[in-house]
C-alpha positions as a printed NumPy array, in Angstrom:
array([[  3.454,   6.218, -31.925],
       [  1.774,   3.751, -29.571],
       [  3.317,   3.456, -26.151],
       [  3.178,   0.318, -24.004],
       [  1.122,   0.629, -20.852],
       [  4.211,   0.024, -18.748],
       [  7.875,   0.616, -19.296],
       [  8.893,  -2.546, -17.464],
       [  7.936,  -4.621, -14.486],
       [  8.026,  -2.789, -11.159],
       [ 11.141,  -2.991,  -9.047],
       [ 10.659,  -3.158,  -5.289],
       [ 13.657,  -0.874,  -4.62 ],
       [ 12.51 ,   2.066,  -6.733],
       [  9.393,   4.257,  -6.399],
       [  6.796,   3.936,  -9.146],
       [  5.51 ,   6.958, -11.051],
       [  2.514,   6.887, -13.393],
       [  2.743,   9.535, -16.134],
       [ -0.632,  10.44 , -17.69 ],
       [ -0.556,  12.557, -20.878],
       [ -2.097,  12.243, -24.333],
       [  1.043,  13.681, -25.944],
       [  3.694,  11.047, -26.591],
       [  6.483,  13.629, -26.575],
       [  5.607,  14.752, -23.033],
       [  5.599,  11.183, -21.717],
       [  8.947,  10.409, -23.338],
       [ 10.449,  13.603, -21.917],
       [  9.418,  12.733, -18.363],
       [ 10.472,   9.111, -18.771],
       [ 13.91 ,  10.237, -19.936],
       [ 14.154,  12.651, -17.019],
       [ 13.35 ,  10.066, -14.33 ],
       [ 14.201,   6.661, -15.807],
       [ 17.379,   6.241, -13.734],
       [ 15.649,   7.027, -10.432],
       [ 12.133,   5.629, -10.667],
       [ 10.041,   2.981, -12.35 ],
       [  7.981,   4.819, -14.96 ],
       [  4.528,   3.702, -16.138],
       [  2.416,   5.412, -18.778],
       [ -1.196,   6.138, -19.684],
       [ -2.53 ,   8.327, -22.49 ],
       [ -6.031,   9.103, -21.23 ],
       [ -8.001,   9.247, -18.002],
       [ -9.554,   5.787, -18.308],
       [ -6.14 ,   4.201, -18.819],
       [ -4.837,   6.158, -15.843],
       [ -7.525,   4.784, -13.531],
       [ -6.983,   1.203, -14.736],
       [ -3.207,   1.505, -14.386],
       [ -3.447,   3.002, -10.925],
       [ -5.785,   0.271,  -9.674],
       [ -3.544,  -2.459, -11.087],
       [ -0.112,  -1.081, -10.182],
       [ -0.653,   1.172,  -7.148],
       [  2.047,   3.723,  -8.078],
       [  3.691,   5.932,  -5.477],
       [  2.928,   9.121,  -7.429],
       [  0.921,  10.251, -10.476],
       [  1.883,  13.058, -12.871],
       [ -1.469,  13.961, -14.448],
       [ -2.195,  16.097, -17.515],
       [ -5.537,  17.933, -17.572],
       [ -6.671,  18.028, -21.195],
       [ -7.033,  14.525, -22.623],
       [ -9.51 ,  12.615, -24.793],
       [-12.421,  11.028, -22.929],
       [-12.391,  11.96 , -19.256],
       [-10.016,  14.797, -18.386],
       [ -7.45 ,  14.923, -15.595],
       [ -9.873,  16.5  , -13.138],
       [-12.418,  13.704, -13.552],
       [ -9.711,  11.018, -13.398],
       [ -8.477,  12.554, -10.151],
       [-11.99 ,  12.692,  -8.706],
       [-12.585,   9.009,  -9.441],
       [ -9.225,   7.973,  -7.998],
       [ -9.887,   9.933,  -4.809],
       [-13.365,   8.408,  -4.499],
       [-11.88 ,   4.894,  -4.593],
       [-10.579,   3.637,  -1.195],
       [ -7.994,   1.555,  -3.046],
       [ -6.337,   4.528,  -4.8  ],
       [ -7.291,   7.453,  -2.557],
       [ -3.865,   7.768,  -0.923],
       [ -1.863,   7.966,  -4.182],
       [ -0.614,  11.588,  -4.515],
       [ -1.408,  13.364,  -7.805],
       [  0.606,  16.229,  -9.272],
       [ -1.175,  18.048, -12.087],
       [  1.139,  18.988, -14.969],
       [ -0.771,  21.287, -17.315],
       [ -0.458,  24.07 , -19.867],
       [ -3.58 ,  25.683, -18.371],
       [ -2.521,  28.715, -16.361],
       [ -5.851,  29.858, -14.926],
       [ -5.912,  30.176, -11.147],
       [ -9.366,  28.581, -11.14 ],
       [ -7.923,  25.404, -12.703],
       [ -5.156,  25.253, -10.121],
       [ -7.625,  25.806,  -7.29 ],
       [ -9.923,  23.083,  -8.636],
       [ -7.009,  20.659,  -8.813],
       [ -6.264,  21.168,  -5.12 ],
       [ -9.958,  20.945,  -4.203],
       [-10.17 ,  17.54 ,  -5.904],
       [ -7.236,  16.224,  -3.879],
       [ -4.168,  17.021,  -5.98 ],
       [ -0.986,  17.717,  -4.002],
       [  0.665,  20.083,  -6.51 ],
       [  0.139,  21.929,  -9.806],
       [  2.998,  22.493, -12.281],
       [  2.701,  24.652, -15.406],
       [  3.961,  23.489, -18.819],
       [  6.49 ,  23.859, -20.319],
       [  8.027,  22.099, -17.386],
       [ 11.167,  23.338, -15.685],
       [ 13.114,  20.115, -15.099],
       [ 14.733,  21.302, -11.88 ],
       [ 11.389,  22.28 , -10.38 ],
       [  9.729,  19.041, -11.491],
       [ 12.513,  16.938,  -9.97 ],
       [ 12.303,  18.841,  -6.684],
       [  8.509,  18.596,  -6.466],
       [  8.523,  14.872,  -7.273],
       [ 11.168,  14.142,  -4.648],
       [  9.343,  16.211,  -2.037],
       [  5.985,  14.513,  -2.543],
       [  7.511,  11.031,  -2.675],
       [  9.325,  11.747,   0.599],
       [  6.069,  12.938,   2.182],
       [  4.233,   9.838,   0.974],
       [  6.877,   7.443,   2.266],
       [  6.894,   9.23 ,   5.632],
       [  3.113,   8.934,   5.832],
       [  3.316,   5.263,   4.821],
       [  5.877,   4.606,   7.559],
       [  3.745,   6.249,  10.243],
       [  0.722,   4.338,   8.999],
       [  2.57 ,   1.018,   9.067],
       [  3.631,   1.618,  12.681],
       [  0.048,   2.417,  13.66 ],
       [ -1.194,  -0.712,  11.896],
       [  1.308,  -3.144,  13.433],
       [  0.625,  -5.46 ,  16.346],
       [  2.901,  -4.404,  19.188],
       [  3.587,  -7.9  ,  20.509],
       [  4.109,  -9.995,  17.382],
       [  5.199,  -7.457,  14.744],
       [  2.656,  -8.622,  12.16 ],
       [ -0.309,  -6.506,  11.063],
       [ -2.963,  -5.689,  13.642],
       [ -6.737,  -6.127,  13.387],
       [ -7.276,  -2.633,  12.   ],
       [ -4.795,  -3.254,   9.197],
       [ -6.442,  -6.587,   8.437],
       [ -9.883,  -4.97 ,   8.178],
       [ -8.555,  -2.278,   5.821],
       [ -6.701,  -4.79 ,   3.642],
       [ -9.706,  -7.108,   3.459],
       [-11.872,  -4.255,   2.185],
       [ -9.388,  -3.039,  -0.454],
       [ -8.325,  -6.518,  -1.641],
       [-11.967,  -7.599,  -1.832],
       [-12.791,  -4.633,  -4.096],
       [ -9.784,  -5.247,  -6.332],
       [-10.491,  -8.971,  -6.7  ],
       [-14.13 ,  -8.132,  -7.454],
       [-13.058,  -5.834, -10.281],
       [-10.717,  -8.409, -11.748],
       [-12.978, -11.382, -10.941],
       [-10.103, -13.098,  -9.187],
       [-10.374, -15.346,  -6.106],
       [ -9.438, -14.134,  -2.65 ],
       [ -8.656, -16.582,   0.147],
       [ -8.443, -16.316,   3.909],
       [ -6.745, -18.476,   6.521],
       [ -7.989, -18.234,  10.113],
       [ -5.513, -19.783,  12.552],
       [ -5.836, -20.514,  16.257],
       [ -2.996, -21.722,  18.509],
       [ -4.266, -24.955,  20.056],
       [ -5.048, -24.918,  23.799],
       [ -3.256, -21.626,  24.304],
       [ -4.936, -20.897,  27.659],
       [ -3.529, -24.161,  28.972],
       [ -0.107, -23.109,  27.649],
       [ -0.284, -19.835,  29.59 ],
       [ -1.479, -21.61 ,  32.72 ],
       [  1.362, -24.144,  32.508],
       [  4.305, -21.988,  31.386],
       [  3.306, -18.432,  32.321],
       [  2.303, -15.354,  30.352],
       [  5.842, -14.348,  29.451],
       [  6.355, -17.721,  27.779],
       [  2.945, -17.28 ,  26.165],
       [  3.987, -13.949,  24.652],
       [  7.191, -15.483,  23.331],
       [  5.177, -18.363,  21.849],
       [  2.88 , -15.947,  19.987],
       [  5.862, -14.005,  18.654],
       [  7.472, -17.18 ,  17.3  ],
       [  4.229, -18.445,  15.782],
       [  3.647, -15.069,  14.113],
       [  7.169, -15.157,  12.671],
       [  6.623, -18.678,  11.324],
       [  3.414, -17.54 ,   9.64 ],
       [  4.997, -14.413,   8.17 ],
       [  7.99 , -16.291,   6.771],
       [  5.658, -18.795,   5.097],
       [  4.078, -16.075,   2.959],
       [  5.769, -15.668,  -0.399],
       [  4.161, -12.647,  -2.05 ],
       [  4.302,  -8.985,  -0.974],
       [  0.499,  -8.648,  -1.156],
       [ -0.143, -11.6  ,   1.174],
       [ -0.888, -10.334,   4.673],
       [ -0.305, -11.985,   8.049],
       [ -2.233, -10.354,  10.891],
       [ -2.991, -10.936,  14.541],
       [ -6.767, -11.186,  14.57 ],
       [ -7.14 , -11.277,  18.347],
       [ -5.588, -13.086,  21.306],
       [ -4.022, -16.298,  20.001],
       [ -5.841, -16.082,  16.67 ],
       [ -4.132, -15.058,  13.419],
       [ -5.34 , -14.442,   9.876],
       [ -3.653, -14.658,   6.474],
       [ -5.249, -12.704,   3.641],
       [ -4.345, -14.049,   0.198],
       [ -5.623, -12.009,  -2.783],
       [ -5.644, -13.71 ,  -6.188],
       [ -5.265, -17.141,  -4.554],
       [ -7.695, -20.027,  -5.037],
       [ -8.731, -22.628,  -2.479],
       [ -6.118, -25.15 ,  -3.597],
       [ -3.276, -22.658,  -3.285],
       [ -4.519, -21.394,   0.072],
       [ -4.871, -24.928,   1.434],
       [ -1.339, -25.762,   0.345],
       [ -0.026, -22.679,   2.134],
       [ -2.01 , -23.591,   5.256],
       [ -0.313, -27.004,   5.334],
       [  3.083, -25.301,   5.068],
       [  2.242, -22.964,   7.959],
       [  1.077, -25.892,  10.054],
       [  4.396, -27.652,   9.487],
       [  6.381, -24.462,  10.153],
       [  4.688, -24.087,  13.558],
       [  5.316, -27.742,  14.395],
       [  8.972, -27.259,  13.417],
       [  9.346, -24.599,  16.134],
       [  9.251, -27.471,  18.627],
       [  7.794, -25.359,  21.448],
       [  6.889, -27.779,  24.292],
       [  3.192, -27.901,  25.212],
       [  2.653, -30.742,  27.643],
       [ -0.854, -29.501,  28.499],
       [ -2.129, -29.948,  24.96 ],
       [ -4.421, -32.804,  23.962],
       [ -3.338, -32.463,  20.339],
       [  0.453, -32.964,  20.377],
       [  3.271, -32.499,  22.912],
       [  4.435, -29.329,  21.127],
       [  2.614, -26.157,  20.115],
       [  0.311, -26.68 ,  17.138],
       [ -2.423, -24.728,  15.393],
       [ -5.799, -25.309,  13.805],
       [ -6.426, -23.56 ,  10.485],
       [ -9.64 , -22.825,   8.618],
       [ -9.429, -21.97 ,   4.916],
       [-12.032, -20.283,   2.72 ],
       [-11.929, -18.866,  -0.802],
       [-14.353, -16.783,  -2.874],
       [-14.587, -14.762,  -6.056],
       [-16.198, -11.535,  -4.811],
       [-19.32 , -10.149,  -6.441],
       [-21.784,  -7.37 ,  -5.826],
       [-24.134,  -9.504,  -3.728],
       [-21.625, -10.594,  -1.076],
       [-19.736,  -8.657,   1.59 ],
       [-16.118,  -9.24 ,   2.72 ],
       [-17.403, -10.448,   6.086],
       [-18.8  , -13.499,   4.298],
       [-15.247, -14.692,   3.652],
       [-14.374, -14.254,   7.333],
       [-17.46 , -16.215,   8.389],
       [-16.623, -19.079,   6.026],
       [-12.999, -19.268,   7.185],
       [-14.144, -19.107,  10.81 ],
       [-16.55 , -21.979,  10.16 ],
       [-13.71 , -24.06 ,   8.723],
       [-11.575, -23.211,  11.749],
       [-14.368, -24.539,  13.972],
       [-14.384, -27.728,  11.872],
       [-10.627, -28.173,  12.3  ],
       [-10.995, -27.854,  16.065],
       [-14.009, -30.177,  16.142],
       [-12.068, -32.842,  14.225],
       [ -9.228, -32.908,  16.762],
       [ -7.133, -29.734,  16.203],
       [ -3.606, -29.522,  14.764],
       [ -5.02 , -29.722,  11.237],
       [ -6.357, -27.773,   8.261],
       [-10.01 , -27.684,   7.251],
       [-10.865, -26.076,   3.89 ],
       [-14.077, -25.462,   2.021]])
């Protein structure tokens, strides 16, 4: 019996579990056990498991050890070596009872080791425990990676996301785009209205940017001072430019007075847009440099506009 690679499309409200086992009966048993609580995805060998994990980013993996091709140990090693998938917890579910196998699983980065035949009560408890630990870690990480003033991602989060999204787009040969945005004449705004008003302005601009993004993977970040960045994986230059125009209009629509600006009487922004299909000969910083160059062009041409290239 051939199984589809995924049971159904992921649902944002439910955790995602990837079940890796070469025995159809074992996959169906686990799917039946968890189908009402979690989104279940399936792979029947180590190579499929790696591909599925990179594409879907599950919240937890249940990994068999003995499979055709690469075994569960090797699949785990490769996933832990990849910055994109390193944080996904892996529970080994195996008929192998040797202590050396269990010890090796933990050494490679597994979080648990369950012996077959599986006790359903124990499996449920272990899955819930490790999902709770992961979500707690994710929450703490998100707080640490959030800009305290504006609530969007901070520079550290942007740098991490750029690296991981660049690698994923390189694998899939998909475009990745970047918007670099600068609030026009912000120093003059602070001088005229005061720093408290300046902070409120940045918060409102950040909110306008964030609300303009439509996909969960798109990232709005405060890059530094009055400069923001939007990272758009799997988006070409045309799509990124269209989004930049929308953001520009959303900031204008805030109607924040800025009488000291040479551009317009309300707060505006200049946006630089760049897009690339990553390859082995270019670094992620190249995308930043290109977007920054376009931002310079937008400012040079009079501000309150988008420059793309």
